[in-house]
PDB file of C-alpha atoms in Angstrom:
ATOM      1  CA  UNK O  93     -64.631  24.021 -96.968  1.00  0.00           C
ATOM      2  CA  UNK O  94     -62.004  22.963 -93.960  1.00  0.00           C
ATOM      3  CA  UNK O  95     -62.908  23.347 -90.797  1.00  0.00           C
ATOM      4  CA  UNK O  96     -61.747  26.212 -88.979  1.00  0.00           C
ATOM      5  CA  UNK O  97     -59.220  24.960 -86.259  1.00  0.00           C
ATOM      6  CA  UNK O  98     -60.173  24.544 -82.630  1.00  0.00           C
ATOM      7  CA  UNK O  99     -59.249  27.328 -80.066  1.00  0.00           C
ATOM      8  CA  UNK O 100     -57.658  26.928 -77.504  1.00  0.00           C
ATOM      9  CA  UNK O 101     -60.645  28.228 -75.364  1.00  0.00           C
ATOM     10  CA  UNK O 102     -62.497  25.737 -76.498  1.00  0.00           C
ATOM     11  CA  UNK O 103     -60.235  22.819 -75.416  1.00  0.00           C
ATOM     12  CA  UNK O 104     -60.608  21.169 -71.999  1.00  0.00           C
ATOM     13  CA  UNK O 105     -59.208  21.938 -69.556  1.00  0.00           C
ATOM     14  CA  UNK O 106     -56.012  18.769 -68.630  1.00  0.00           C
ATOM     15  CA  UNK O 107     -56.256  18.274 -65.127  1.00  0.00           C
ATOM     16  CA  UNK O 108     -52.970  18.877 -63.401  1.00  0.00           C
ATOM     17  CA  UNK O 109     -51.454  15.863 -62.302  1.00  0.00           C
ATOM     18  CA  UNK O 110     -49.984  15.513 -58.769  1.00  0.00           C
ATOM     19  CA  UNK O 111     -46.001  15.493 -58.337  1.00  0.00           C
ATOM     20  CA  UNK O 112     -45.032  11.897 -57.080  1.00  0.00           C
ATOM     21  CA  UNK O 113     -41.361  13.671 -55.857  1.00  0.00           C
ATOM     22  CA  UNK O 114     -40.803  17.427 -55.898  1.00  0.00           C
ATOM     23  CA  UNK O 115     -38.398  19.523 -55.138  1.00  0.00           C
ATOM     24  CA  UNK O 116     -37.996  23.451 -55.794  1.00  0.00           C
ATOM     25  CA  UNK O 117     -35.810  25.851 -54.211  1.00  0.00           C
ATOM     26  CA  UNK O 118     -35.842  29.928 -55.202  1.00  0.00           C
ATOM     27  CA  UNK O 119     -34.871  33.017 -53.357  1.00  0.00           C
ATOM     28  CA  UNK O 120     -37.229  34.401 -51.275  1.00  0.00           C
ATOM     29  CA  UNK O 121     -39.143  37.855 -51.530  1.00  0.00           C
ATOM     30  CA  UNK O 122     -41.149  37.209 -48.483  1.00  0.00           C
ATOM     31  CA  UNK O 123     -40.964  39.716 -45.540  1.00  0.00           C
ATOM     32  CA  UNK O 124     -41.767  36.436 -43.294  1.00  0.00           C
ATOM     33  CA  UNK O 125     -41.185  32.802 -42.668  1.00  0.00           C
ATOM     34  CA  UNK O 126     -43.328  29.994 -42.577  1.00  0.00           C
ATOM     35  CA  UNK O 127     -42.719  26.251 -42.542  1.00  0.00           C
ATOM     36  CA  UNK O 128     -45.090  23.072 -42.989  1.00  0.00           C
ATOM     37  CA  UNK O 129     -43.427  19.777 -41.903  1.00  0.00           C
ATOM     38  CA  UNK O 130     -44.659  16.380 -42.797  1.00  0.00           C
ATOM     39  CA  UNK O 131     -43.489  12.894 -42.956  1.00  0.00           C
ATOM     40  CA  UNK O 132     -42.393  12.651 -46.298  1.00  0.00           C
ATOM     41  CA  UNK O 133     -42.304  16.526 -47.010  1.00  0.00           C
ATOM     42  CA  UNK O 134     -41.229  20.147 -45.946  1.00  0.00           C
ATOM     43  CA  UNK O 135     -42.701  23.129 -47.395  1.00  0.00           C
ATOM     44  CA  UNK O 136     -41.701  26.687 -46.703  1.00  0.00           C
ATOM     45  CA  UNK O 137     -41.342  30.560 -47.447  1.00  0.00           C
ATOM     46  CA  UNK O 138     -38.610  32.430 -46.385  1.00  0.00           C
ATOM     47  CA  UNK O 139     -36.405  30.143 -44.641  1.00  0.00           C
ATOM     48  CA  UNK O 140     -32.453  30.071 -44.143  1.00  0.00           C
ATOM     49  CA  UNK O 141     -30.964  27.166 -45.505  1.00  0.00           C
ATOM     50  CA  UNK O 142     -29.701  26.219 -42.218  1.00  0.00           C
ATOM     51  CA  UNK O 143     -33.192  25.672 -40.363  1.00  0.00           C
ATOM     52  CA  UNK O 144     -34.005  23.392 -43.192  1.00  0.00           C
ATOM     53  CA  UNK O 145     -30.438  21.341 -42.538  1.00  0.00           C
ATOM     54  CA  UNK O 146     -31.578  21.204 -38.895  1.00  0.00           C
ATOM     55  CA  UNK O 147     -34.888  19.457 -40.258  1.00  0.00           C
ATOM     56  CA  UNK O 148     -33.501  17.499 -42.325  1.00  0.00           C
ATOM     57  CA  UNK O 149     -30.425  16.332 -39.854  1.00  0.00           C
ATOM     58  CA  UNK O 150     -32.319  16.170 -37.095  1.00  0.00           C
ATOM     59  CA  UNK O 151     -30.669  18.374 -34.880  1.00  0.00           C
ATOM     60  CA  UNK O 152     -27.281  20.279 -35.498  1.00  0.00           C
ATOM     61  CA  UNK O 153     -24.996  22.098 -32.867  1.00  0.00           C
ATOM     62  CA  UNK O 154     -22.609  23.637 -35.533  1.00  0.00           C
ATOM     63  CA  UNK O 155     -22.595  24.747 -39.271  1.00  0.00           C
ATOM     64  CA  UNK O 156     -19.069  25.030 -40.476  1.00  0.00           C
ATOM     65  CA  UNK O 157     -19.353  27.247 -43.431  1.00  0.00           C
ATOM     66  CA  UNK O 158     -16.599  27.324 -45.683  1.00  0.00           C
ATOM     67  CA  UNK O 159     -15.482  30.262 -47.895  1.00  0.00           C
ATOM     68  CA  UNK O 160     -17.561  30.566 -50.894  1.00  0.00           C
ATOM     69  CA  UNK O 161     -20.755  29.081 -49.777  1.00  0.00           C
ATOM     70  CA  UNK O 162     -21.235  31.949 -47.261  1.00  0.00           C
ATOM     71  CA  UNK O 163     -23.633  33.695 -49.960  1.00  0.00           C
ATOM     72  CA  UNK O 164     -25.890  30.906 -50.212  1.00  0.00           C
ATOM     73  CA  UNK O 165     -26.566  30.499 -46.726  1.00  0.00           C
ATOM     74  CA  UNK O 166     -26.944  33.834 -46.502  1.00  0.00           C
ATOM     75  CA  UNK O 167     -30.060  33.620 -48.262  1.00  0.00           C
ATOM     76  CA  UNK O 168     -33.559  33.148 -47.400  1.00  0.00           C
ATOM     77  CA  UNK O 169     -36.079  30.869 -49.510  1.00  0.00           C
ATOM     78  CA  UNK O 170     -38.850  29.103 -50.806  1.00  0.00           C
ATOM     79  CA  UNK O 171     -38.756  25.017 -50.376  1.00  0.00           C
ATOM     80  CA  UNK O 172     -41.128  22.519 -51.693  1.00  0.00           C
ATOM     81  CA  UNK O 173     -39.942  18.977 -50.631  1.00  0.00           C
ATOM     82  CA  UNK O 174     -41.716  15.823 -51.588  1.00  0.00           C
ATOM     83  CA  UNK O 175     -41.089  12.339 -51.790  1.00  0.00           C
ATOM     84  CA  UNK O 176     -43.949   9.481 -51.449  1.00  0.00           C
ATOM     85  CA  UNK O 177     -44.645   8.405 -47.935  1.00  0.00           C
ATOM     86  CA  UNK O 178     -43.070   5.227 -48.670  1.00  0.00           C
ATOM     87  CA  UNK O 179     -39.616   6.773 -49.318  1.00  0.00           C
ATOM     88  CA  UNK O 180     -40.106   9.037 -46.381  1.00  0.00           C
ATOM     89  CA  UNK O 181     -36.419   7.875 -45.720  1.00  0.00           C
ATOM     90  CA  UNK O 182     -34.599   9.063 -48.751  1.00  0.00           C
ATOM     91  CA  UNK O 183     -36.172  13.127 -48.503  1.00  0.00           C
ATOM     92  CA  UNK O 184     -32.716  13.947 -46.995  1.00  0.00           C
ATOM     93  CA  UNK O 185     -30.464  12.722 -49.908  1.00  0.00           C
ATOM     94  CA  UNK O 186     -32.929  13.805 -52.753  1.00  0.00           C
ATOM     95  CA  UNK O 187     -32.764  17.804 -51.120  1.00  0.00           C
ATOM     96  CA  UNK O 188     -28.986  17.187 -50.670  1.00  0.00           C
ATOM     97  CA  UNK O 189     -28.871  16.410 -54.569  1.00  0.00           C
ATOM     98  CA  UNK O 190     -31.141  19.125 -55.464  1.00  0.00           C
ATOM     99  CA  UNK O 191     -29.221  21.636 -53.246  1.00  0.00           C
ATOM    100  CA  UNK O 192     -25.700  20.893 -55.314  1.00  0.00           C
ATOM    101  CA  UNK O 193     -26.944  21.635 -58.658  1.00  0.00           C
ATOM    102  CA  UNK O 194     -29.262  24.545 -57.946  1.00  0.00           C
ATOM    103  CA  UNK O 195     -26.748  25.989 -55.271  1.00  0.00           C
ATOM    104  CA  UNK O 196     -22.840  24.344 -56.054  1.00  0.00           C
ATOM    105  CA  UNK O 197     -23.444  23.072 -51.698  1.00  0.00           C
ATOM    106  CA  UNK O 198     -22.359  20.062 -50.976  1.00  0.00           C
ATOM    107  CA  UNK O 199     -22.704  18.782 -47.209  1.00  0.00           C
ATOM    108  CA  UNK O 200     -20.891  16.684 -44.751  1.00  0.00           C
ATOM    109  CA  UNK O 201     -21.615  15.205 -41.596  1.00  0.00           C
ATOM    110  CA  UNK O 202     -19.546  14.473 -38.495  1.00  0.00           C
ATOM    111  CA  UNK O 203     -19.635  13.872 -35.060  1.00  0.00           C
ATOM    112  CA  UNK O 204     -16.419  15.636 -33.036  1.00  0.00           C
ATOM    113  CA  UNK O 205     -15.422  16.095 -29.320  1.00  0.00           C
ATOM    114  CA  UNK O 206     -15.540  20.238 -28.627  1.00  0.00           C
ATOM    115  CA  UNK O 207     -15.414  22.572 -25.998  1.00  0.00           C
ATOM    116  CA  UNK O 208     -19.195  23.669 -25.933  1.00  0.00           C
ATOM    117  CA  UNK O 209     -21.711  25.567 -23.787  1.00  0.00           C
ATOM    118  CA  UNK O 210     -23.591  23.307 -21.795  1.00  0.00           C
ATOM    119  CA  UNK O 211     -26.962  25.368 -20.517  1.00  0.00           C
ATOM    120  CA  UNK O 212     -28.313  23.377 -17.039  1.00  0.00           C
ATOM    121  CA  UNK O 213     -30.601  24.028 -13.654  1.00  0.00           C
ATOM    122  CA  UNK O 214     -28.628  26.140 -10.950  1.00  0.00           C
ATOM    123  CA  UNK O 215     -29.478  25.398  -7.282  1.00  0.00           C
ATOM    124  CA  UNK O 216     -32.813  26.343  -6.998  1.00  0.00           C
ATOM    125  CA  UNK O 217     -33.903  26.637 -10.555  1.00  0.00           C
ATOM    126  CA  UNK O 218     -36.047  27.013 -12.529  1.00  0.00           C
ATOM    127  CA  UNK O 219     -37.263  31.020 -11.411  1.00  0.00           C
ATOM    128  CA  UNK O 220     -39.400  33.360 -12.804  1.00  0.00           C
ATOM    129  CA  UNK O 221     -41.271  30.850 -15.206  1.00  0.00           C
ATOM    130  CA  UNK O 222     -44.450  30.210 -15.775  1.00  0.00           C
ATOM    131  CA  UNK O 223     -45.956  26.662 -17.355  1.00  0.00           C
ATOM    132  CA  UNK O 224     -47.595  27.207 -20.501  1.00  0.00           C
ATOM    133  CA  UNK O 225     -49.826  24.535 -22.019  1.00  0.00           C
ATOM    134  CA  UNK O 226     -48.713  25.150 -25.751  1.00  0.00           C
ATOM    135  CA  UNK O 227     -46.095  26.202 -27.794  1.00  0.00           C
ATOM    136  CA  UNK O 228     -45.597  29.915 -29.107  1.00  0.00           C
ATOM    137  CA  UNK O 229     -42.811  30.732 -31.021  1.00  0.00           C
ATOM    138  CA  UNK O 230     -40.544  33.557 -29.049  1.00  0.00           C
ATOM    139  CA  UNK O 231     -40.069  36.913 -29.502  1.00  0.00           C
ATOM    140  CA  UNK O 232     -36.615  39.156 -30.178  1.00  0.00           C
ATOM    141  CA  UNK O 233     -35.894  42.530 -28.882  1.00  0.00           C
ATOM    142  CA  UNK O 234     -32.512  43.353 -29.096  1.00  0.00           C
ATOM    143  CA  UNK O 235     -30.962  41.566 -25.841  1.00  0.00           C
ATOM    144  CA  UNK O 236     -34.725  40.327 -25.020  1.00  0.00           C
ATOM    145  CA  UNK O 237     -35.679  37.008 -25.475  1.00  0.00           C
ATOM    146  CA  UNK O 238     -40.092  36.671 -24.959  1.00  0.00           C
ATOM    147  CA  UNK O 239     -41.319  32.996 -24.422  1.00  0.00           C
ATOM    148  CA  UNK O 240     -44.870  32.958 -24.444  1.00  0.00           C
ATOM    149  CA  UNK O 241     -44.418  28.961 -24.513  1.00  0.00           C
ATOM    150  CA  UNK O 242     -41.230  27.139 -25.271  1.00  0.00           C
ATOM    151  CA  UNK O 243     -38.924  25.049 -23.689  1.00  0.00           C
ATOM    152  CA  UNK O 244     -35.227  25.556 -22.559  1.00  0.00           C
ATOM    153  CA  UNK O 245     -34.026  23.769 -25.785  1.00  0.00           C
ATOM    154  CA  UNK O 246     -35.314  26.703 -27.861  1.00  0.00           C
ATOM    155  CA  UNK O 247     -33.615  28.903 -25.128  1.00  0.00           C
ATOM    156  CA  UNK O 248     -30.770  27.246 -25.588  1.00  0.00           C
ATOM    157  CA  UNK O 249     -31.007  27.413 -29.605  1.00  0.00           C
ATOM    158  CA  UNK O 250     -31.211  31.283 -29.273  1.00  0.00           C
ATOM    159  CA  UNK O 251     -28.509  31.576 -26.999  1.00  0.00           C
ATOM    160  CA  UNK O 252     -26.183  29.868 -29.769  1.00  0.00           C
ATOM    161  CA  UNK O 253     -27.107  31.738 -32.471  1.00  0.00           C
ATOM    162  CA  UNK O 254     -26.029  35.111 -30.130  1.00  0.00           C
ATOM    163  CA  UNK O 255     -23.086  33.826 -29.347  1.00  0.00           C
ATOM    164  CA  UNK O 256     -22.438  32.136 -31.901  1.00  0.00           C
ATOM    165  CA  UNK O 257     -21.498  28.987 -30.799  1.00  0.00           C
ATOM    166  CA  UNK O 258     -23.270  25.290 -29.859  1.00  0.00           C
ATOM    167  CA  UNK O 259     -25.120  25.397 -26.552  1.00  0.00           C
ATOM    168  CA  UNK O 260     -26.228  22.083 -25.447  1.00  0.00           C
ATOM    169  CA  UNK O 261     -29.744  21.878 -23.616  1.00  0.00           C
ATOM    170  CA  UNK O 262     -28.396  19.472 -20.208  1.00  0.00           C
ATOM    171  CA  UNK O 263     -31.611  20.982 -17.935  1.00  0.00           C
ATOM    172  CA  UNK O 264     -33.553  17.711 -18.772  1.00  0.00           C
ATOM    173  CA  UNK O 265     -36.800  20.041 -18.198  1.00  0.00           C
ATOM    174  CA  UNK O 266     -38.868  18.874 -21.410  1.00  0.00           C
ATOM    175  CA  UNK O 267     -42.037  21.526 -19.979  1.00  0.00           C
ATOM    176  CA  UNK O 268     -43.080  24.454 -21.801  1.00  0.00           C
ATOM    177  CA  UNK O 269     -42.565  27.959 -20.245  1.00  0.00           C
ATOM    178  CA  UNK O 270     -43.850  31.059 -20.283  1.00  0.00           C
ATOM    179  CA  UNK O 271     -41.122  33.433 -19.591  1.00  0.00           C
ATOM    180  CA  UNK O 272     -38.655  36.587 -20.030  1.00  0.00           C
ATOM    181  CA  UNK O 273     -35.071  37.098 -20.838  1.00  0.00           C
ATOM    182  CA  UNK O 274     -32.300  39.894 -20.970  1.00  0.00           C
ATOM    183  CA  UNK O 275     -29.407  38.319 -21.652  1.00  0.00           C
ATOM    184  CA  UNK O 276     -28.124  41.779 -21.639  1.00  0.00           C
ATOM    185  CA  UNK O 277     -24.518  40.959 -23.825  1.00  0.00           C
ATOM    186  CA  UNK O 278     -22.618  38.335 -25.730  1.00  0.00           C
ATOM    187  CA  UNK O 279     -20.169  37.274 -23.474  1.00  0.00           C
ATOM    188  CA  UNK O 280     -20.765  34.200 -22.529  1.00  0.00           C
ATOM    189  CA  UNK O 281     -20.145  34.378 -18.529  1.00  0.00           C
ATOM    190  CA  UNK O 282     -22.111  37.198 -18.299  1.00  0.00           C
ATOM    191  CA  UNK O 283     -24.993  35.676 -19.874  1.00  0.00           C
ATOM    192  CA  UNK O 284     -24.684  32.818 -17.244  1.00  0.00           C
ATOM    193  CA  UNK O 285     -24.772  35.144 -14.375  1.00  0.00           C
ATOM    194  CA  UNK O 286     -28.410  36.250 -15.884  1.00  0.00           C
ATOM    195  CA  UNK O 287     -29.355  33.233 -16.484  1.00  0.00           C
ATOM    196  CA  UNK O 288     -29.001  32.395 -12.932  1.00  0.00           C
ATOM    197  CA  UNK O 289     -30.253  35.966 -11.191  1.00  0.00           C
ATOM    198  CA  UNK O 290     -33.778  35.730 -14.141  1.00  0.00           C
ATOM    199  CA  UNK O 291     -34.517  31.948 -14.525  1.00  0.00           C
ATOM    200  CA  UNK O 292     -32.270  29.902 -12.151  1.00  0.00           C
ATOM    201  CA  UNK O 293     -30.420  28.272 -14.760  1.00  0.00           C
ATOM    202  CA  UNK O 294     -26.553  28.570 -15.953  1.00  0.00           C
ATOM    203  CA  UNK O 295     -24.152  28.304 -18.700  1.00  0.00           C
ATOM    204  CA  UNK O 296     -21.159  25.831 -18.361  1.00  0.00           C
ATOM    205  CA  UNK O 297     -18.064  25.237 -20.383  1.00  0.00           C
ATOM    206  CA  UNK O 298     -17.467  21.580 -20.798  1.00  0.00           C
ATOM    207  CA  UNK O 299     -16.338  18.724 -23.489  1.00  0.00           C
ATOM    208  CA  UNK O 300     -19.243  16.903 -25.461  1.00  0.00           C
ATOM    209  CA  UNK O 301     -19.321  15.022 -28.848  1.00  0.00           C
ATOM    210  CA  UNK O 302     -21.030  17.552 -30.915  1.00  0.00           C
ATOM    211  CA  UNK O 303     -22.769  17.106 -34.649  1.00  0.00           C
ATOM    212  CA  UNK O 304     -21.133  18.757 -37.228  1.00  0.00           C
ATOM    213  CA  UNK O 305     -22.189  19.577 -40.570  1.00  0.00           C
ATOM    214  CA  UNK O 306     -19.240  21.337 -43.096  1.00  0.00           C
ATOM    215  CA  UNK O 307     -20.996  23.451 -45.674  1.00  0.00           C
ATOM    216  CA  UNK O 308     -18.472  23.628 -49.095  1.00  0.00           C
ATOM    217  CA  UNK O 309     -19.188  24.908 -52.487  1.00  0.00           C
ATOM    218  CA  UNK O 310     -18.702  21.731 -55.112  1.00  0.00           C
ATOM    219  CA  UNK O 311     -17.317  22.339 -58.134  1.00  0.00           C
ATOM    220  CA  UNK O 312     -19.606  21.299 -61.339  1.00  0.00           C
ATOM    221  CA  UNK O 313     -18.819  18.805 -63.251  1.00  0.00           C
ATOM    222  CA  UNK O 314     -17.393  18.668 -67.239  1.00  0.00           C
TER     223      UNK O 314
END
């Protein structure tokens, strides 16, 4: 008589092989974010598009979204980036691919002169700050900033995204602090007079080259 076939439960198990490149990008249901950096990799869960950019860019002062990819950025996900250590250098251009044709985003860079908030030391400054030996991400409540350990270029990250505009860190104070702020509105000059009267530092309005990155939708090709 024939044999009877083979089940599946009695099959090996085939090892899974490890991804030499990956890259996967789907909305997010999680109520938190989370990010792993690496050399040739970035892995994350429940992150806006535009802190990966930042990542990715090195440092950005202004997204320029452009109508019809507001949606997109809008959304929070999950990221698996990998490329072999040894092409560390291209993880940039492989997300950028990956983000057209699972998004319709396509990205460019620039450098441009701009009118920009320039956050720096008042006479006297730094106040009401204590040095912290390690880094703690801060804490948002409402007009209240809590630094349990960061430096003024996170302060001065926060302070853009509340305004809504770049604010360049100029303080050239690279120590970690432990401290608290009320910026109390969003109009720029009166967040500079409490940044002087809290932490003896100050907001000013001056010209700098600024990076740029323009955020379009791309068209899909026939």
């Amino acid at each position: 008589s024939a044999a009877a076939p083979a089940r599946a439960a009695d099959a090996a198990p085939q090892p899974q092989a490890e991804p030499l490149a990956e890259f996967y990008l789907g909305r997010s249901t999680s109520t938190s974010g989370s990010a792993d950096y690496g050399e040739g990799r970035m892995y994350a869960r429940g992150m806006p598009l535009k802190y990966a950019l930042t990542y990715l860019y090195g440092g950005v002062d202004r997204l320029d979204v452009k109508p019809g990819a507001e949606e997109a950025m809008a959304g929070s996900y999950d990221i698996r980036l990998n490329v072999p250590p040894a092409r560390a250098a291209q993880k940039r251009e492989f997300f950028l691919r990956g983000l057209e044709t699972a998004l319709g985003l396509g990205i460019k860079e620039s450098f441009r002169e701009a009118d920009v908030l320039v956050l720096k030391l008042a006479p006297g400054g730094p106040i009401n700050v204590k040095e912290s030996r390690e880094f703690a991400d801060p804490r948002r409540r409402g007009t209240v900033i809590e630094a349990p350990g960061s430096g003024f270029t996170v302060l001065a990250q926060l302070l853009a995204e509340s305004l809504r505009e770049p604010v360049l860190d100029e303080t050239r104070d690279k120590k970690i602090y432990k401290f608290t702020f009320d910026r109390g509105d969003d109009n720029p000059r009166a967040v500079s007079v409490q940044l002087q009267k809290q932490l003896g530092l100050r907001l000013d309005r001056l010209r700098r080259k600024v990076h740029v990155l323009e955020i379009s939708p791309v068209k899909a090709a026939r």
